[in-house]
XYZ file of C-alpha atoms in Angstrom:
550
model
C 0.000 0.000 0.000
C 1.307 3.446 -0.919
C 2.235 5.788 1.874
C 0.559 9.189 2.072
C 2.339 11.788 0.002
C 4.044 14.586 1.897
C 4.941 16.523 -1.257
C 3.171 19.844 -1.815
C -0.081 19.453 -3.705
C -1.580 21.671 -6.362
C -3.833 24.276 -4.722
C -7.518 23.651 -5.247
C -8.093 27.316 -6.066
C -10.653 29.742 -4.614
C -14.092 28.554 -3.601
C -16.486 28.371 -6.555
C -19.230 31.050 -6.439
C -22.472 29.685 -5.043
C -24.489 30.653 -8.139
C -22.140 28.598 -10.318
C -22.042 25.716 -7.838
C -25.841 25.379 -7.832
C -26.040 24.902 -11.605
C -22.939 22.716 -11.885
C -24.836 19.588 -12.994
C -26.708 21.509 -15.683
C -23.364 22.884 -16.883
C -21.978 19.346 -16.976
C -24.917 18.338 -19.167
C -24.045 21.094 -21.661
C -20.385 20.063 -21.643
C -21.389 16.459 -22.292
C -23.564 17.563 -25.223
C -20.601 19.437 -26.702
C -18.296 16.466 -26.225
C -20.976 14.134 -27.536
C -21.150 15.641 -31.011
C -17.352 15.769 -31.382
C -16.916 12.089 -30.474
C -20.152 10.997 -32.147
C -19.002 12.400 -35.484
C -15.956 10.150 -35.639
C -17.907 7.078 -34.546
C -20.489 7.802 -37.260
C -17.755 8.121 -39.882
C -16.348 4.700 -38.988
C -19.566 2.974 -40.120
C -19.939 5.192 -43.205
C -16.546 4.564 -44.825
C -17.912 1.787 -47.024
C -20.780 3.984 -48.285
C -18.497 6.973 -48.951
C -16.190 4.677 -50.930
C -19.044 3.732 -53.281
C -19.277 5.571 -56.606
C -21.814 8.375 -57.109
C -24.668 8.760 -56.465
C -24.412 6.435 -53.435
C -21.043 7.860 -52.299
C -18.250 9.965 -53.746
C -15.938 7.199 -54.916
C -13.287 7.739 -52.251
C -10.273 5.436 -52.444
C -8.845 3.629 -49.413
C -6.204 6.363 -49.103
C -8.797 9.137 -49.389
C -10.952 7.453 -46.761
C -7.980 7.346 -44.405
C -7.280 11.022 -45.046
C -10.910 11.961 -44.410
C -10.219 10.617 -40.907
C -6.592 11.725 -40.684
C -7.074 15.343 -41.812
C -9.340 15.765 -38.798
C -6.814 14.035 -36.542
C -3.871 16.063 -37.870
C -5.453 19.459 -37.198
C -7.083 18.292 -33.987
C -3.899 16.881 -32.442
C -1.733 19.754 -33.674
C -3.866 22.446 -32.033
C -5.054 20.760 -28.832
C -2.217 22.092 -26.700
C -2.525 25.623 -28.097
C -6.298 25.720 -27.640
C -5.935 24.723 -23.983
C -3.483 27.562 -23.376
C -5.746 30.053 -25.147
C -8.679 28.928 -23.030
C -6.735 29.639 -19.842
C -5.889 33.130 -21.108
C -8.876 34.294 -23.185
C -11.642 32.502 -21.295
C -12.784 28.902 -21.598
C -16.372 29.796 -22.483
C -15.234 31.999 -25.381
C -12.976 29.242 -26.697
C -15.777 26.673 -26.329
C -18.244 28.872 -28.231
C -15.700 29.479 -30.989
C -14.862 25.787 -31.315
C -18.446 24.541 -31.442
C -19.360 27.194 -34.043
C -16.451 26.248 -36.323
C -17.301 22.569 -35.872
C -20.895 23.223 -36.928
C -19.849 25.178 -40.022
C -17.374 22.449 -40.967
C -20.082 19.801 -40.538
C -22.492 21.626 -42.860
C -19.784 22.045 -45.518
C -18.651 18.396 -45.199
C -22.240 17.260 -45.811
C -22.230 19.104 -49.134
C -18.835 17.813 -50.304
C -18.774 16.997 -53.991
C -15.443 15.193 -54.039
C -13.068 13.351 -51.692
C -10.767 16.401 -51.712
C -13.522 18.671 -50.437
C -14.477 16.167 -47.760
C -10.872 15.974 -46.550
C -10.620 19.801 -46.393
C -13.890 20.264 -44.523
C -13.020 17.452 -42.126
C -9.848 19.418 -41.326
C -12.050 22.439 -40.543
C -14.116 20.258 -38.216
C -10.861 19.182 -36.551
C -10.026 22.840 -35.945
C -13.334 23.360 -34.161
C -13.055 20.137 -32.176
C -9.547 21.092 -31.003
C -11.077 24.056 -29.196
C -14.068 22.117 -27.836
C -12.621 19.042 -26.163
C -10.001 20.667 -23.858
C -12.450 23.433 -22.945
C -15.117 20.997 -21.742
C -12.786 19.402 -19.199
C -11.308 22.770 -18.184
C -14.775 24.240 -17.523
C -15.679 21.120 -15.531
C -12.695 21.646 -13.234
C -13.850 25.217 -12.619
C -17.494 24.520 -11.748
C -16.972 21.532 -9.431
C -15.201 21.580 -6.092
C -12.301 19.177 -5.705
C -14.267 16.518 -3.822
C -16.845 16.199 -6.641
C -14.400 16.342 -9.538
C -13.774 12.561 -9.750
C -17.520 11.914 -9.972
C -17.974 14.618 -12.609
C -14.983 13.363 -14.618
C -16.419 9.834 -14.496
C -19.711 11.085 -15.924
C -17.791 13.172 -18.497
C -15.875 10.052 -19.553
C -19.108 8.054 -19.633
C -20.503 10.489 -22.201
C -17.843 9.164 -24.568
C -19.496 5.759 -24.192
C -22.859 7.346 -24.956
C -21.391 8.828 -28.148
C -19.913 5.465 -29.120
C -23.385 3.950 -28.735
C -25.359 6.673 -30.475
C -22.874 7.335 -33.294
C -22.887 4.040 -35.226
C -26.606 3.462 -34.637
C -27.490 6.989 -35.760
C -25.128 6.652 -38.702
C -26.687 3.333 -39.702
C -30.231 4.754 -39.567
C -29.230 7.829 -41.568
C -27.380 5.795 -44.201
C -30.375 3.500 -44.658
C -32.804 6.391 -45.236
C -30.753 9.357 -46.479
C -27.623 10.181 -48.456
C -24.153 9.848 -46.917
C -23.859 13.608 -46.182
C -26.607 13.342 -43.583
C -24.065 11.879 -41.123
C -22.456 15.333 -40.990
C -25.568 17.456 -41.409
C -27.070 15.889 -38.277
C -24.449 17.804 -36.269
C -25.856 21.218 -37.189
C -29.070 21.259 -35.089
C -27.185 19.752 -32.145
C -24.561 22.492 -32.458
C -27.267 25.187 -32.448
C -28.830 23.706 -29.309
C -25.422 23.460 -27.615
C -24.617 27.096 -28.468
C -27.874 28.341 -26.943
C -27.347 26.331 -23.746
C -23.697 27.441 -23.457
C -24.603 31.116 -23.672
C -27.276 30.621 -21.022
C -25.646 28.272 -18.516
C -21.860 27.990 -18.840
C -19.860 30.501 -16.761
C -16.638 31.923 -18.120
C -13.357 31.362 -16.343
C -9.698 32.013 -17.032
C -6.326 32.110 -15.363
C -6.381 35.341 -13.292
C -2.601 35.717 -13.656
C -1.607 34.012 -16.914
C 1.596 35.984 -17.420
C 3.069 36.591 -20.859
C 2.104 34.133 -23.544
C 4.964 31.884 -24.555
C 4.794 32.535 -28.307
C 7.904 30.500 -29.232
C 6.653 27.599 -27.105
C 3.203 27.676 -28.712
C 4.648 27.747 -32.240
C 7.114 24.964 -31.448
C 4.326 22.777 -30.004
C 2.102 23.239 -33.070
C 4.935 22.623 -35.542
C 6.280 19.614 -33.652
C 2.894 17.935 -33.195
C 1.788 18.541 -36.786
C 5.041 17.145 -38.211
C 4.983 14.137 -35.888
C 1.327 13.267 -36.510
C 1.713 13.833 -40.270
C 4.699 11.484 -40.375
C 2.808 8.868 -38.374
C -0.191 9.125 -40.709
C 2.060 8.992 -43.778
C 3.726 5.866 -42.417
C 0.349 4.207 -42.027
C -0.629 5.230 -45.541
C 2.517 3.703 -47.062
C 2.591 0.774 -44.625
C 6.272 1.616 -44.108
C 8.137 3.732 -41.591
C 11.475 3.672 -43.437
C 10.360 5.773 -46.410
C 12.067 9.216 -46.508
C 8.664 10.946 -46.691
C 7.842 9.292 -43.362
C 11.176 9.556 -41.588
C 11.667 13.240 -42.407
C 8.480 14.570 -40.728
C 8.651 12.072 -37.837
C 12.270 12.865 -36.977
C 11.698 16.564 -37.664
C 8.655 16.596 -35.375
C 10.524 14.805 -32.596
C 13.453 17.243 -32.937
C 11.110 20.232 -32.724
C 9.388 18.772 -29.654
C 12.781 18.236 -27.983
C 13.553 21.908 -28.640
C 10.118 22.741 -27.216
C 10.878 20.843 -23.986
C 14.291 22.507 -23.626
C 12.740 25.908 -24.250
C 9.981 25.310 -21.687
C 12.512 24.246 -19.034
C 14.476 27.467 -19.473
C 11.609 29.904 -19.980
C 10.539 32.166 -17.118
C 6.948 32.029 -18.452
C 6.584 28.498 -19.886
C 3.460 27.335 -21.669
C 3.563 24.210 -19.490
C 5.602 23.440 -16.392
C 7.711 20.443 -17.401
C 8.380 19.547 -13.767
C 5.000 17.778 -13.682
C 6.435 15.057 -15.911
C 9.106 14.290 -13.297
C 6.378 12.818 -11.110
C 6.052 9.109 -11.925
C 2.302 8.904 -11.315
C 1.574 11.905 -13.548
C 3.723 10.555 -16.376
C 2.238 7.062 -15.948
C -1.287 8.479 -16.226
C -0.357 10.301 -19.434
C 1.344 7.179 -20.822
C -1.694 5.028 -19.957
C -3.954 7.293 -22.016
C -1.601 7.171 -25.007
C -1.114 3.395 -24.835
C -4.763 2.437 -24.441
C -5.796 4.596 -27.402
C -2.851 3.306 -29.424
C -4.141 -0.227 -28.890
C -7.827 0.531 -29.424
C -7.817 2.930 -32.391
C -6.158 0.519 -34.794
C -8.676 -2.168 -33.908
C -11.574 0.286 -34.218
C -10.485 1.074 -37.766
C -10.441 -2.538 -39.001
C -13.414 -3.786 -36.966
C -15.784 -1.871 -39.274
C -14.436 -3.812 -42.248
C -14.608 -7.096 -40.324
C -18.246 -6.572 -39.390
C -19.430 -5.166 -42.726
C -17.176 -6.738 -45.378
C -16.429 -10.158 -43.885
C -19.531 -10.728 -41.756
C -21.909 -8.910 -44.131
C -23.654 -6.765 -41.520
C -25.161 -3.415 -42.498
C -23.911 -0.135 -41.057
C -26.842 -0.089 -38.605
C -26.269 -3.693 -37.543
C -22.556 -2.969 -37.028
C -23.479 -0.064 -34.787
C -25.810 -2.211 -32.733
C -23.152 -4.908 -32.354
C -20.734 -2.569 -30.556
C -23.466 -1.354 -28.219
C -22.150 -3.481 -25.291
C -18.840 -1.574 -25.390
C -20.677 1.720 -25.063
C -23.085 0.462 -22.412
C -20.188 -0.804 -20.280
C -18.521 2.607 -20.430
C -21.741 4.436 -19.601
C -22.460 2.162 -16.632
C -18.992 1.794 -15.116
C -17.198 5.094 -15.853
C -19.295 7.236 -13.456
C -18.751 4.590 -10.726
C -15.036 4.047 -11.276
C -14.188 6.491 -8.479
C -15.868 4.153 -5.952
C -13.745 1.213 -7.055
C -10.615 3.400 -6.933
C -11.538 4.508 -3.428
C -11.641 0.900 -2.296
C -8.763 -0.681 -4.219
C -6.552 2.220 -5.360
C -5.792 3.628 -8.801
C -2.944 1.183 -9.428
C -5.021 -1.996 -9.047
C -8.077 -0.617 -10.844
C -6.191 0.741 -13.868
C -3.994 -2.364 -14.138
C -7.047 -4.631 -14.247
C -8.687 -2.238 -16.697
C -5.689 -2.372 -19.040
C -5.591 -6.161 -18.821
C -9.299 -6.344 -19.691
C -8.683 -4.163 -22.739
C -5.715 -6.343 -23.742
C -7.823 -9.484 -23.284
C -10.566 -8.062 -25.470
C -8.047 -7.132 -28.177
C -6.420 -10.570 -28.054
C -9.840 -12.160 -28.558
C -9.957 -10.684 -32.075
C -7.105 -13.046 -32.943
C -9.588 -15.930 -32.644
C -12.487 -14.346 -34.538
C -13.407 -15.801 -37.927
C -16.263 -15.459 -40.390
C -18.495 -17.645 -38.213
C -17.753 -16.441 -34.677
C -21.029 -16.423 -32.670
C -22.502 -12.985 -32.107
C -22.727 -13.513 -28.340
C -18.946 -14.034 -28.172
C -18.355 -10.710 -29.915
C -20.797 -9.019 -27.547
C -18.955 -10.346 -24.475
C -15.618 -9.158 -25.887
C -16.963 -5.676 -26.639
C -18.431 -5.477 -23.132
C -15.081 -6.427 -21.559
C -13.310 -3.759 -23.593
C -15.827 -1.118 -22.521
C -15.560 -2.135 -18.871
C -11.774 -1.951 -19.061
C -11.851 1.513 -20.640
C -14.338 2.718 -18.018
C -11.879 1.826 -15.245
C -8.889 3.476 -16.947
C -10.006 6.846 -18.269
C -11.622 8.444 -15.174
C -8.778 7.637 -12.694
C -5.956 8.698 -15.014
C -7.837 11.859 -16.029
C -8.332 12.733 -12.357
C -4.604 12.142 -11.770
C -3.667 14.545 -14.552
C -6.230 17.264 -13.888
C -5.844 17.404 -10.105
C -2.056 17.595 -10.426
C -2.391 21.112 -11.853
C -3.921 24.171 -10.199
C -7.476 24.957 -11.274
C -6.191 28.078 -13.055
C -4.200 25.822 -15.413
C -7.116 23.480 -16.170
C -6.912 24.255 -19.880
C -3.274 23.193 -20.000
C -4.005 19.987 -18.086
C -6.894 19.113 -20.376
C -4.721 19.836 -23.415
C -2.014 17.450 -22.152
C -4.632 14.754 -21.509
C -6.190 15.053 -24.967
C -2.936 15.602 -26.882
C -1.419 12.349 -25.675
C -4.685 10.549 -26.354
C -4.842 11.813 -29.931
C -1.163 11.204 -30.691
C -1.482 7.696 -29.253
C -4.615 7.079 -31.322
C -3.019 8.386 -34.520
C 0.027 6.218 -33.901
C -2.221 3.214 -33.328
C -4.121 3.732 -36.600
C -0.853 4.225 -38.508
C 1.279 1.459 -36.999
C -1.447 -1.149 -36.601
C -2.931 -0.124 -39.946
C 0.483 -0.748 -41.504
C 0.638 -4.184 -39.885
C -2.845 -4.960 -41.192
C -2.074 -3.693 -44.703
C 1.299 -5.380 -45.129
C 0.038 -8.694 -43.720
C -3.027 -8.608 -45.951
C -0.974 -7.876 -49.065
C 1.402 -10.707 -48.229
C -1.505 -13.136 -47.813
C -3.490 -12.122 -50.935
C -0.683 -11.655 -53.462
C -0.486 -15.362 -54.238
C -4.125 -15.310 -55.340
C -3.893 -12.347 -57.735
C -2.246 -14.193 -60.639
C -5.473 -14.171 -62.678
C -6.087 -10.452 -62.138
C -5.070 -8.142 -65.028
C -1.685 -6.508 -64.357
C -3.197 -3.017 -64.356
C -5.514 -3.948 -61.460
C -3.202 -6.230 -59.508
C -1.576 -3.575 -57.325
C -4.929 -1.970 -56.504
C -6.492 -5.346 -55.693
C -3.873 -6.006 -53.032
C -4.454 -2.776 -51.076
C -7.279 -3.959 -48.810
C -10.156 -6.415 -48.540
C -12.520 -3.757 -49.913
C -10.224 -3.162 -52.895
C -9.971 -6.893 -53.622
C -13.729 -7.357 -53.446
C -14.271 -4.315 -55.687
C -11.894 -5.760 -58.315
C -13.589 -9.167 -58.006
C -16.961 -7.546 -58.673
C -15.536 -5.678 -61.658
C -14.199 -8.913 -63.153
C -17.605 -10.572 -62.898
C -17.698 -14.404 -62.860
C -13.907 -14.497 -63.327
C -13.467 -12.702 -60.031
C -15.488 -15.085 -57.848
C -12.395 -17.076 -56.965
C -10.993 -13.979 -55.214
C -13.755 -13.595 -52.628
C -12.902 -16.434 -50.246
C -9.111 -15.785 -50.369
C -9.816 -12.096 -49.661
C -11.800 -12.992 -46.542
C -9.142 -15.453 -45.397
C -6.324 -12.955 -46.008
C -8.162 -10.235 -44.068
C -8.834 -12.536 -41.131
C -5.157 -13.541 -41.000
C -4.121 -9.879 -41.078
C -6.679 -9.030 -38.393
C -5.368 -11.804 -36.147
C -1.791 -10.513 -36.365
C -2.902 -6.920 -35.759
C -5.065 -7.915 -32.801
C -2.168 -9.687 -31.108
C 0.056 -6.641 -31.656
C -2.659 -4.473 -30.091
C -2.944 -6.807 -27.129
C 0.814 -6.582 -26.520
C 0.511 -2.790 -26.357
C -2.316 -3.198 -23.848
C -0.117 -5.419 -21.664
C 2.679 -2.824 -21.826
C 0.165 -0.252 -20.587
C -0.807 -2.553 -17.713
C 2.849 -2.885 -16.689
C 3.327 0.897 -16.768
C 0.356 1.642 -14.517
C 1.185 -1.275 -12.194
C 4.679 0.114 -11.632
C 4.007 3.828 -11.365
C 0.415 4.655 -10.465
C -0.283 5.015 -6.731
C -1.968 2.329 -4.677
C -4.793 2.817 -2.253
C -4.334 5.875 -0.036
C -5.676 6.045 3.519
C -8.865 8.082 3.813
C -8.685 11.412 5.594
C -11.198 12.348 8.219
C -13.827 14.818 7.059
C -14.844 17.775 9.237
C -18.338 17.339 10.546
C -21.155 19.799 10.281
C -22.722 21.910 7.574
C -21.077 24.891 5.938
C -22.080 28.496 6.648
C -24.807 28.338 3.985
C -26.476 25.410 5.715
C -25.443 22.932 3.018
C -22.930 20.172 3.408
C -19.456 21.664 3.627
C -18.016 21.815 0.074
C -14.476 20.633 -0.440
C -14.292 18.994 2.997
C -15.143 15.403 2.129
C -12.386 12.995 1.156
C -12.340 12.669 -2.608
C -13.244 9.192 -3.859
C -10.450 8.200 -6.192
C -8.494 11.356 -5.530
C -5.472 9.412 -4.356
C -4.546 9.132 -8.029
C -4.458 12.904 -8.314
C -2.821 13.457 -4.952
C -0.079 10.904 -5.545
C 0.494 12.305 -9.003
C 2.062 15.284 -7.300
C 4.760 13.261 -5.556
């Protein structure tokens, strides 16, 4: 059992005004709505990739590469600007930044719905990424400034659970829309939700900012944007080429890493740094950040190929695919808000380690899936993955956010989301490369009868092979079964690689996250306003945040 930390802790900040405190749960509802549409959009897109790839008028004839970039353009802008948007929120006001981000996201959604070509879709998805980069950090930063410290773990658990709600609603909504409307409706649906969110934000959400932000670290901000954009671009490019030795991959990756090293050195020497690098010297803080990156690395690659497994190999519709992953979302919605209670009893280390192992177990199970795996087995696996995620995200988010003063909530949220997005992008790229190269190796021996002009295209992916088989007519029927077999083999290899990453994450949190901390005695009696004394009750699960400041 970990000993109580005697190191100085981050100050909780001034008492929250009573008027704000009374409407804190309503504010949380607005923040969840804002987060919902950002996450929901990506989960919708995952079930729509097959439709968008179809030729007009059903889709826009996007290639496999263009489909990846419709996802990656969003990720590139989103990840590159997350850190900057968090800093701007601390300085300009988190409400202002939230309103700006949700407005840009809504405009981007409307334009994406009207895209006439893959190029336009990629550009407008980048615009949506710009808006989302200002929304996600702001939601968590506002949360930290409307809840007292003792209620923050509960609120963060509910905030994390809203991600599960989005995962549930997204594919199902996308499936319904795709069955009754054109593909652009998956983006247009965001617009009325954005308008509702804007009205509720103006009415309910209070503004907050760092009262003494100091001078803005312009060189640090520019270095962070340049470094993250180069790094994420290189990672995405590596996934696209299924190779990380190509000069067009190595140059941006190494350049991005070099710029980020310069950024760290600059921040350590600056008298007004954008982020205090000393936080990363604390093992629990760094372990929490690493856990976020590793779990999304493992999961995002699997999320990308699971849509093709369910729709291409198993033959389910977009709506059916959405319904099949419902157990994952339900598990997150049920367990995430209650994770703080488990952490209070067993400690962040035990809870997060078990959570990571559950995720790894769920990923490893994909290595045994085939074209005839019973549906109930898939449902159990998805539920285990959701339960694992629900016991990882709230504790590590609490550890990160409570390590920083409330005035720096935007910076803390930006760190949390930046590492999540970089980890996710790396997962899609690296695991996507494993999937692609393994698939090509498995299918190449079956492409001898394909015309030379189509052979390279046919080996790109299972969708490409099936499209070529359909184009060849009766002569292409012999490609269908080998394509399914090759994809399943590639999926098995990728799933095992993902599971290994999950186990690495479990080792990291087992070694460095804090164990169960002894509960402190709470002062008895009501506060001066007659209500229960705010900020005086021991925080369930807060040992993760407290020990993060060791």
